[in-house]
């Protein structure tokens, strides 16, 4: 013992001894406690009441576990049902959105197709209109050339072609007023047909003669009472001067059989001048020379008309 503890002091040795003795006491007390508890546990297990309590506790735990499992299954079922509802609602909204997008796309496609079709029709109509204008210009040019040849050469090769009647509304009843006077208040908007000869011995110059006494519009200088500023003598003198001025011009193309000037106040007849030549060639010469010419700051528009039956056409002063 002395050899083992020769290196330590007696105090340290006693301290170590007491420590080991306390450890052994604790171990012994723990073993005794474990033995007592084991014996008590054995006695409990041997007790029928304790066994019944344990069985009841185990049964309660099983019931609680089953209840928890059922609740978990119920929550899972509710979650799955809600998830299915959400999926169904999402699919419904997706289908509605897709249907709305398709409808909007169809509308856009329809609008685009209508726009493209309208543009195509407009382009086609424009092209047709240009072609018609070119055709009309070509026909007018050919007609003008034929009129010049007819007036200059005296050859009647184109006469039958030039004399063809042109109809504004073929197949409809002829406008009675146009047949009488060669003019109509409705113009090209008239529902009746206006038969017009290609060439004729009679030419019409609409609104050729002007005078404030015949005007119903507001005059720049005399206002609405322009007809009160001029008497019949002023109108006759003005017409005589106008007649002397134009007769020289128009007789240069041939003998003028008669000249009629309308003193009607209505716009489509007021101041219109009708001239009839002895020959058709003279009328064509007058048409070629005077059509488009300016007189008193106004461009003349010369037109051919069928021969007039003046006793039925003249309605007197108006």
Tab-separated table of C-alpha atoms in Angstrom:
chain	number	residue	atom	x	y	z
A	1	UNK	CA	0.000	0.000	0.000
A	2	UNK	CA	2.852	2.246	0.823
A	3	UNK	CA	4.434	1.484	-2.532
A	4	UNK	CA	1.336	2.402	-4.423
A	5	UNK	CA	0.817	5.614	-2.570
A	6	UNK	CA	4.357	6.542	-1.958
A	7	UNK	CA	4.178	9.327	-4.400
A	8	UNK	CA	1.131	11.087	-2.815
A	9	UNK	CA	0.523	12.547	0.580
A	10	UNK	CA	-1.675	11.082	3.235
A	11	UNK	CA	-4.208	13.851	2.874
A	12	UNK	CA	-4.603	13.316	-0.831
A	13	UNK	CA	-4.833	9.598	-0.264
A	14	UNK	CA	-7.692	10.058	2.264
A	15	UNK	CA	-9.435	12.416	-0.117
A	16	UNK	CA	-9.251	9.842	-2.915
A	17	UNK	CA	-10.406	7.106	-0.556
A	18	UNK	CA	-13.453	9.085	0.547
A	19	UNK	CA	-14.313	9.835	-3.082
A	20	UNK	CA	-14.233	6.147	-3.988
A	21	UNK	CA	-16.246	5.283	-0.885
A	22	UNK	CA	-18.918	7.862	-1.836
A	23	UNK	CA	-19.043	6.490	-5.407
A	24	UNK	CA	-19.471	2.947	-4.065
A	25	UNK	CA	-22.236	4.173	-1.765
A	26	UNK	CA	-24.005	5.877	-4.604
A	27	UNK	CA	-23.769	2.806	-6.772
A	28	UNK	CA	-25.102	0.653	-3.950
A	29	UNK	CA	-27.951	3.075	-3.302
A	30	UNK	CA	-28.760	3.147	-7.041
A	31	UNK	CA	-28.730	-0.617	-7.213
A	32	UNK	CA	-30.965	-0.780	-4.150
A	33	UNK	CA	-33.335	1.750	-5.663
A	34	UNK	CA	-33.408	-0.157	-8.936
A	35	UNK	CA	-34.126	-3.371	-6.991
A	36	UNK	CA	-36.933	-1.706	-5.069
A	37	UNK	CA	-38.438	-0.210	-8.171
A	38	UNK	CA	-38.138	-3.533	-9.994
A	39	UNK	CA	-39.859	-5.308	-7.139
A	40	UNK	CA	-42.571	-2.638	-7.095
A	41	UNK	CA	-42.985	-2.945	-10.861
A	42	UNK	CA	-43.195	-6.718	-10.503
A	43	UNK	CA	-45.825	-6.339	-7.822
A	44	UNK	CA	-47.755	-3.896	-10.057
A	45	UNK	CA	-47.604	-6.247	-12.970
A	46	UNK	CA	-48.795	-9.049	-10.797
A	47	UNK	CA	-51.743	-6.909	-9.625
A	48	UNK	CA	-54.928	-7.555	-11.719
A	49	UNK	CA	-56.128	-3.970	-11.275
A	50	UNK	CA	-52.868	-2.611	-12.674
A	51	UNK	CA	-53.107	-5.013	-15.601
A	52	UNK	CA	-56.669	-3.885	-16.232
A	53	UNK	CA	-55.527	-0.235	-16.030
A	54	UNK	CA	-52.723	-0.941	-18.493
A	55	UNK	CA	-55.134	-2.722	-20.849
A	56	UNK	CA	-57.603	0.157	-20.603
A	57	UNK	CA	-54.801	2.679	-21.206
A	58	UNK	CA	-53.602	0.692	-24.218
A	59	UNK	CA	-57.184	0.510	-25.504
A	60	UNK	CA	-57.567	4.282	-25.030
A	61	UNK	CA	-54.294	4.840	-26.858
A	62	UNK	CA	-55.479	2.605	-29.730
A	63	UNK	CA	-58.803	4.441	-29.860
A	64	UNK	CA	-56.957	7.768	-29.844
A	65	UNK	CA	-54.622	6.519	-32.582
A	66	UNK	CA	-57.569	5.317	-34.664
A	67	UNK	CA	-59.364	8.624	-34.070
A	68	UNK	CA	-56.256	10.527	-35.083
A	69	UNK	CA	-55.904	8.319	-38.155
A	70	UNK	CA	-59.570	8.895	-39.066
A	71	UNK	CA	-59.190	12.641	-38.544
A	72	UNK	CA	-56.049	12.603	-40.662
A	73	UNK	CA	-57.885	10.622	-43.371
A	74	UNK	CA	-60.849	13.027	-43.141
A	75	UNK	CA	-58.543	16.043	-43.434
A	76	UNK	CA	-56.822	14.379	-46.369
A	77	UNK	CA	-60.184	13.654	-48.023
A	78	UNK	CA	-61.330	17.248	-47.441
A	79	UNK	CA	-58.027	18.529	-48.825
A	80	UNK	CA	-58.337	16.261	-51.884
A	81	UNK	CA	-61.925	17.421	-52.436
A	82	UNK	CA	-60.919	21.062	-52.120
A	83	UNK	CA	-57.961	20.397	-54.390
A	84	UNK	CA	-60.247	18.796	-56.981
A	85	UNK	CA	-62.634	21.740	-56.700
A	86	UNK	CA	-59.734	24.141	-57.112
A	87	UNK	CA	-58.423	22.159	-60.070
A	88	UNK	CA	-61.912	22.078	-61.586
A	89	UNK	CA	-62.348	25.810	-61.028
A	90	UNK	CA	-58.897	26.489	-62.449
A	91	UNK	CA	-59.665	24.321	-65.503
A	92	UNK	CA	-63.012	26.085	-65.925
A	93	UNK	CA	-61.369	29.504	-65.744
A	94	UNK	CA	-58.645	28.327	-68.108
A	95	UNK	CA	-61.267	27.099	-70.595
A	96	UNK	CA	-63.219	30.357	-70.236
A	97	UNK	CA	-60.040	32.365	-70.756
A	98	UNK	CA	-59.098	30.205	-73.740
A	99	UNK	CA	-62.621	30.553	-75.184
A	100	UNK	CA	-62.500	34.318	-74.645
A	101	UNK	CA	-59.060	34.488	-76.258
A	102	UNK	CA	-60.326	32.417	-79.196
A	103	UNK	CA	-63.384	34.644	-79.518
A	104	UNK	CA	-61.238	37.792	-79.423
A	105	UNK	CA	-58.827	36.228	-81.909
A	106	UNK	CA	-61.753	35.303	-84.164
A	107	UNK	CA	-63.046	38.875	-83.893
A	108	UNK	CA	-59.594	40.238	-84.712
A	109	UNK	CA	-59.290	37.806	-87.613
A	110	UNK	CA	-62.770	38.775	-88.807
A	111	UNK	CA	-61.977	42.483	-88.553
A	112	UNK	CA	-58.653	41.914	-90.310
A	113	UNK	CA	-60.315	39.879	-93.059
A	114	UNK	CA	-63.071	42.496	-93.446
A	115	UNK	CA	-60.448	45.226	-93.565
A	116	UNK	CA	-58.379	43.302	-96.103
A	117	UNK	CA	-61.523	42.544	-98.132
A	118	UNK	CA	-62.570	46.207	-97.990
A	119	UNK	CA	-59.085	47.297	-98.976
A	120	UNK	CA	-59.102	44.760	-101.795
A	121	UNK	CA	-62.499	45.973	-102.994
A	122	UNK	CA	-61.373	49.599	-102.720
A	123	UNK	CA	-58.215	48.816	-104.660
A	124	UNK	CA	-60.243	46.873	-107.208
A	125	UNK	CA	-62.819	49.673	-107.445
A	126	UNK	CA	-60.007	52.215	-107.793
A	127	UNK	CA	-58.384	50.145	-110.496
A	128	UNK	CA	-61.726	49.706	-112.264
A	129	UNK	CA	-62.425	53.428	-111.893
A	130	UNK	CA	-59.019	54.247	-113.356
A	131	UNK	CA	-59.644	51.814	-116.168
A	132	UNK	CA	-63.063	53.367	-116.747
A	133	UNK	CA	-61.548	56.835	-116.696
A	134	UNK	CA	-58.879	55.731	-119.114
A	135	UNK	CA	-61.526	54.112	-121.287
A	136	UNK	CA	-63.687	57.237	-121.117
A	137	UNK	CA	-60.686	59.433	-121.918
A	138	UNK	CA	-59.790	57.164	-124.798
A	139	UNK	CA	-63.393	57.160	-126.067
A	140	UNK	CA	-63.613	60.948	-125.703
A	141	UNK	CA	-60.312	61.328	-127.509
A	142	UNK	CA	-61.450	58.988	-130.297
A	143	UNK	CA	-64.768	60.813	-130.487
A	144	UNK	CA	-63.008	64.171	-130.581
A	145	UNK	CA	-60.734	62.937	-133.375
A	146	UNK	CA	-63.728	61.601	-135.317
A	147	UNK	CA	-65.603	64.869	-134.792
A	148	UNK	CA	-62.596	66.789	-136.094
A	149	UNK	CA	-62.336	64.524	-139.143
A	150	UNK	CA	-66.082	64.796	-139.714
A	151	UNK	CA	-66.013	68.619	-139.452
A	152	UNK	CA	-62.804	69.142	-141.448
A	153	UNK	CA	-62.847	66.553	-144.216
A	154	UNK	CA	-66.533	66.309	-144.962
A	155	UNK	CA	-66.333	62.498	-144.886
A	156	UNK	CA	-69.424	60.855	-143.371
A	157	UNK	CA	-67.736	57.550	-142.451
A	158	UNK	CA	-68.226	58.108	-138.714
A	159	UNK	CA	-71.597	59.856	-138.911
A	160	UNK	CA	-73.730	56.828	-138.007
A	161	UNK	CA	-71.436	56.047	-135.077
A	162	UNK	CA	-71.398	59.651	-133.867
A	163	UNK	CA	-75.195	59.955	-134.075
A	164	UNK	CA	-75.781	57.109	-131.614
A	165	UNK	CA	-78.129	58.011	-128.767
A	166	UNK	CA	-76.623	57.809	-125.260
A	167	UNK	CA	-78.923	56.894	-122.363
A	168	UNK	CA	-78.383	57.857	-118.728
A	169	UNK	CA	-80.781	55.162	-117.445
A	170	UNK	CA	-81.392	52.647	-120.185
A	171	UNK	CA	-84.548	50.622	-119.715
A	172	UNK	CA	-86.405	53.304	-117.747
A	173	UNK	CA	-89.048	55.725	-118.956
A	174	UNK	CA	-87.755	58.870	-120.662
A	175	UNK	CA	-87.884	62.064	-118.627
A	176	UNK	CA	-90.725	64.102	-120.165
A	177	UNK	CA	-89.242	67.443	-119.175
A	178	UNK	CA	-85.876	66.496	-120.673
A	179	UNK	CA	-87.598	65.503	-123.939
A	180	UNK	CA	-89.246	68.931	-124.073
A	181	UNK	CA	-86.346	71.201	-123.085
A	182	UNK	CA	-83.202	69.040	-123.151
A	183	UNK	CA	-82.587	69.907	-119.493
A	184	UNK	CA	-83.784	68.578	-116.155
A	185	UNK	CA	-83.647	70.078	-112.692
A	186	UNK	CA	-82.464	66.738	-111.241
A	187	UNK	CA	-79.630	66.285	-113.716
A	188	UNK	CA	-77.971	62.856	-113.621
A	189	UNK	CA	-79.860	62.071	-110.399
A	190	UNK	CA	-83.160	62.019	-112.274
A	191	UNK	CA	-84.970	58.664	-112.090
A	192	UNK	CA	-85.972	59.015	-115.739
A	193	UNK	CA	-83.843	58.396	-118.802
A	194	UNK	CA	-82.185	61.299	-120.628
A	195	UNK	CA	-81.602	60.280	-124.266
A	196	UNK	CA	-78.794	62.408	-125.692
A	197	UNK	CA	-77.555	62.268	-129.307
A	198	UNK	CA	-73.859	61.934	-130.008
A	199	UNK	CA	-74.093	64.728	-132.611
A	200	UNK	CA	-76.976	66.850	-133.766
A	201	UNK	CA	-77.800	70.071	-135.561
A	202	UNK	CA	-78.907	71.526	-132.207
A	203	UNK	CA	-76.454	72.491	-129.475
A	204	UNK	CA	-77.156	73.643	-125.946
A	205	UNK	CA	-74.996	75.937	-123.814
A	206	UNK	CA	-76.412	75.904	-120.251
A	207	UNK	CA	-76.569	79.222	-118.332
A	208	UNK	CA	-74.816	81.078	-121.149
A	209	UNK	CA	-76.714	84.369	-120.795
A	210	UNK	CA	-76.545	85.956	-117.343
A	211	UNK	CA	-78.254	89.041	-115.974
A	212	UNK	CA	-78.998	90.208	-112.412
A	213	UNK	CA	-82.714	90.431	-113.226
A	214	UNK	CA	-82.818	86.677	-113.799
A	215	UNK	CA	-80.899	85.710	-110.683
A	216	UNK	CA	-82.636	84.571	-107.512
A	217	UNK	CA	-79.460	84.327	-105.447
A	218	UNK	CA	-77.995	87.119	-103.348
A	219	UNK	CA	-76.205	89.499	-105.699
A	220	UNK	CA	-72.826	90.838	-104.573
A	221	UNK	CA	-73.777	94.434	-105.313
A	222	UNK	CA	-77.598	94.526	-105.262
A	223	UNK	CA	-78.428	91.899	-102.619
A	224	UNK	CA	-81.748	90.048	-102.839
A	225	UNK	CA	-83.496	92.889	-104.659
A	226	UNK	CA	-81.376	92.722	-107.801
A	227	UNK	CA	-84.502	92.282	-109.996
A	228	UNK	CA	-85.865	95.574	-108.608
A	229	UNK	CA	-82.784	97.461	-109.783
A	230	UNK	CA	-83.382	96.557	-113.444
A	231	UNK	CA	-86.496	96.961	-115.547
A	232	UNK	CA	-87.530	95.099	-118.676
A	233	UNK	CA	-85.739	97.584	-120.902
A	234	UNK	CA	-82.412	96.924	-119.113
A	235	UNK	CA	-82.878	93.195	-119.582
A	236	UNK	CA	-83.719	93.590	-123.309
A	237	UNK	CA	-80.771	95.901	-123.919
A	238	UNK	CA	-78.408	93.522	-122.159
A	239	UNK	CA	-79.781	90.601	-124.178
A	240	UNK	CA	-79.446	92.557	-127.448
A	241	UNK	CA	-75.830	93.264	-126.671
A	242	UNK	CA	-75.277	89.598	-125.767
A	243	UNK	CA	-76.976	88.478	-128.992
A	244	UNK	CA	-74.891	90.769	-131.196
A	245	UNK	CA	-71.775	89.480	-129.450
A	246	UNK	CA	-72.439	85.744	-129.879
A	247	UNK	CA	-74.138	85.707	-133.285
A	248	UNK	CA	-70.924	86.745	-134.952
A	249	UNK	CA	-69.033	83.988	-133.176
A	250	UNK	CA	-71.485	81.202	-133.967
A	251	UNK	CA	-72.309	82.211	-137.552
A	252	UNK	CA	-68.622	81.775	-138.311
A	253	UNK	CA	-69.253	78.003	-138.303
A	254	UNK	CA	-72.307	78.040	-140.539
A	255	UNK	CA	-75.795	79.398	-140.962
A	256	UNK	CA	-77.706	79.498	-137.680
A	257	UNK	CA	-81.346	78.578	-138.211
A	258	UNK	CA	-82.503	79.929	-134.868
A	259	UNK	CA	-81.320	80.895	-131.402
A	260	UNK	CA	-83.451	80.418	-128.282
A	261	UNK	CA	-82.472	81.892	-124.909
A	262	UNK	CA	-84.386	80.873	-121.762
A	263	UNK	CA	-85.382	83.638	-119.396
A	264	UNK	CA	-86.701	81.149	-116.857
A	265	UNK	CA	-85.588	81.798	-113.283
A	266	UNK	CA	-85.007	78.142	-112.406
A	267	UNK	CA	-81.258	77.315	-112.297
A	268	UNK	CA	-81.305	74.476	-114.847
A	269	UNK	CA	-82.936	76.683	-117.535
A	270	UNK	CA	-81.946	80.234	-116.620
A	271	UNK	CA	-79.953	81.802	-119.441
A	272	UNK	CA	-79.526	78.544	-121.397
A	273	UNK	CA	-78.907	79.095	-125.119
A	274	UNK	CA	-80.136	76.706	-127.838
A	275	UNK	CA	-78.699	77.047	-131.352
A	276	UNK	CA	-79.775	75.063	-134.393
A	277	UNK	CA	-77.623	75.012	-137.509
A	278	UNK	CA	-78.669	74.179	-141.040
A	279	UNK	CA	-76.075	71.410	-141.192
A	280	UNK	CA	-74.776	68.952	-138.644
A	281	UNK	CA	-71.217	69.668	-139.702
A	282	UNK	CA	-71.600	73.335	-138.692
A	283	UNK	CA	-72.942	72.267	-135.282
A	284	UNK	CA	-69.967	69.943	-134.832
A	285	UNK	CA	-67.560	72.760	-135.763
A	286	UNK	CA	-69.219	75.041	-133.215
A	287	UNK	CA	-69.021	72.306	-130.574
A	288	UNK	CA	-65.321	71.713	-131.191
A	289	UNK	CA	-64.486	75.422	-131.128
A	290	UNK	CA	-66.716	76.669	-128.297
A	291	UNK	CA	-66.740	73.771	-125.834
A	292	UNK	CA	-64.440	74.666	-122.927
A	293	UNK	CA	-63.969	78.241	-124.140
A	294	UNK	CA	-64.273	81.059	-121.603
A	295	UNK	CA	-66.874	83.763	-122.013
A	296	UNK	CA	-67.380	86.519	-119.412
A	297	UNK	CA	-65.077	84.674	-116.991
A	298	UNK	CA	-67.155	81.504	-117.296
A	299	UNK	CA	-66.182	78.293	-119.058
A	300	UNK	CA	-68.748	77.160	-121.598
A	301	UNK	CA	-70.098	73.626	-121.666
A	302	UNK	CA	-71.529	72.789	-125.091
A	303	UNK	CA	-73.832	69.766	-125.465
A	304	UNK	CA	-75.705	68.219	-128.365
A	305	UNK	CA	-79.480	67.940	-128.105
A	306	UNK	CA	-82.186	66.333	-130.156
A	307	UNK	CA	-84.338	68.690	-132.248
A	308	UNK	CA	-86.810	70.568	-130.054
A	309	UNK	CA	-90.553	71.006	-130.661
A	310	UNK	CA	-90.621	74.528	-129.328
A	311	UNK	CA	-94.407	75.135	-129.260
A	312	UNK	CA	-94.673	72.371	-126.641
A	313	UNK	CA	-91.399	73.247	-124.886
A	314	UNK	CA	-91.916	76.998	-124.393
A	315	UNK	CA	-93.921	77.606	-121.231
A	316	UNK	CA	-93.805	81.392	-121.273
A	317	UNK	CA	-92.220	83.762	-118.859
A	318	UNK	CA	-91.499	82.512	-115.356
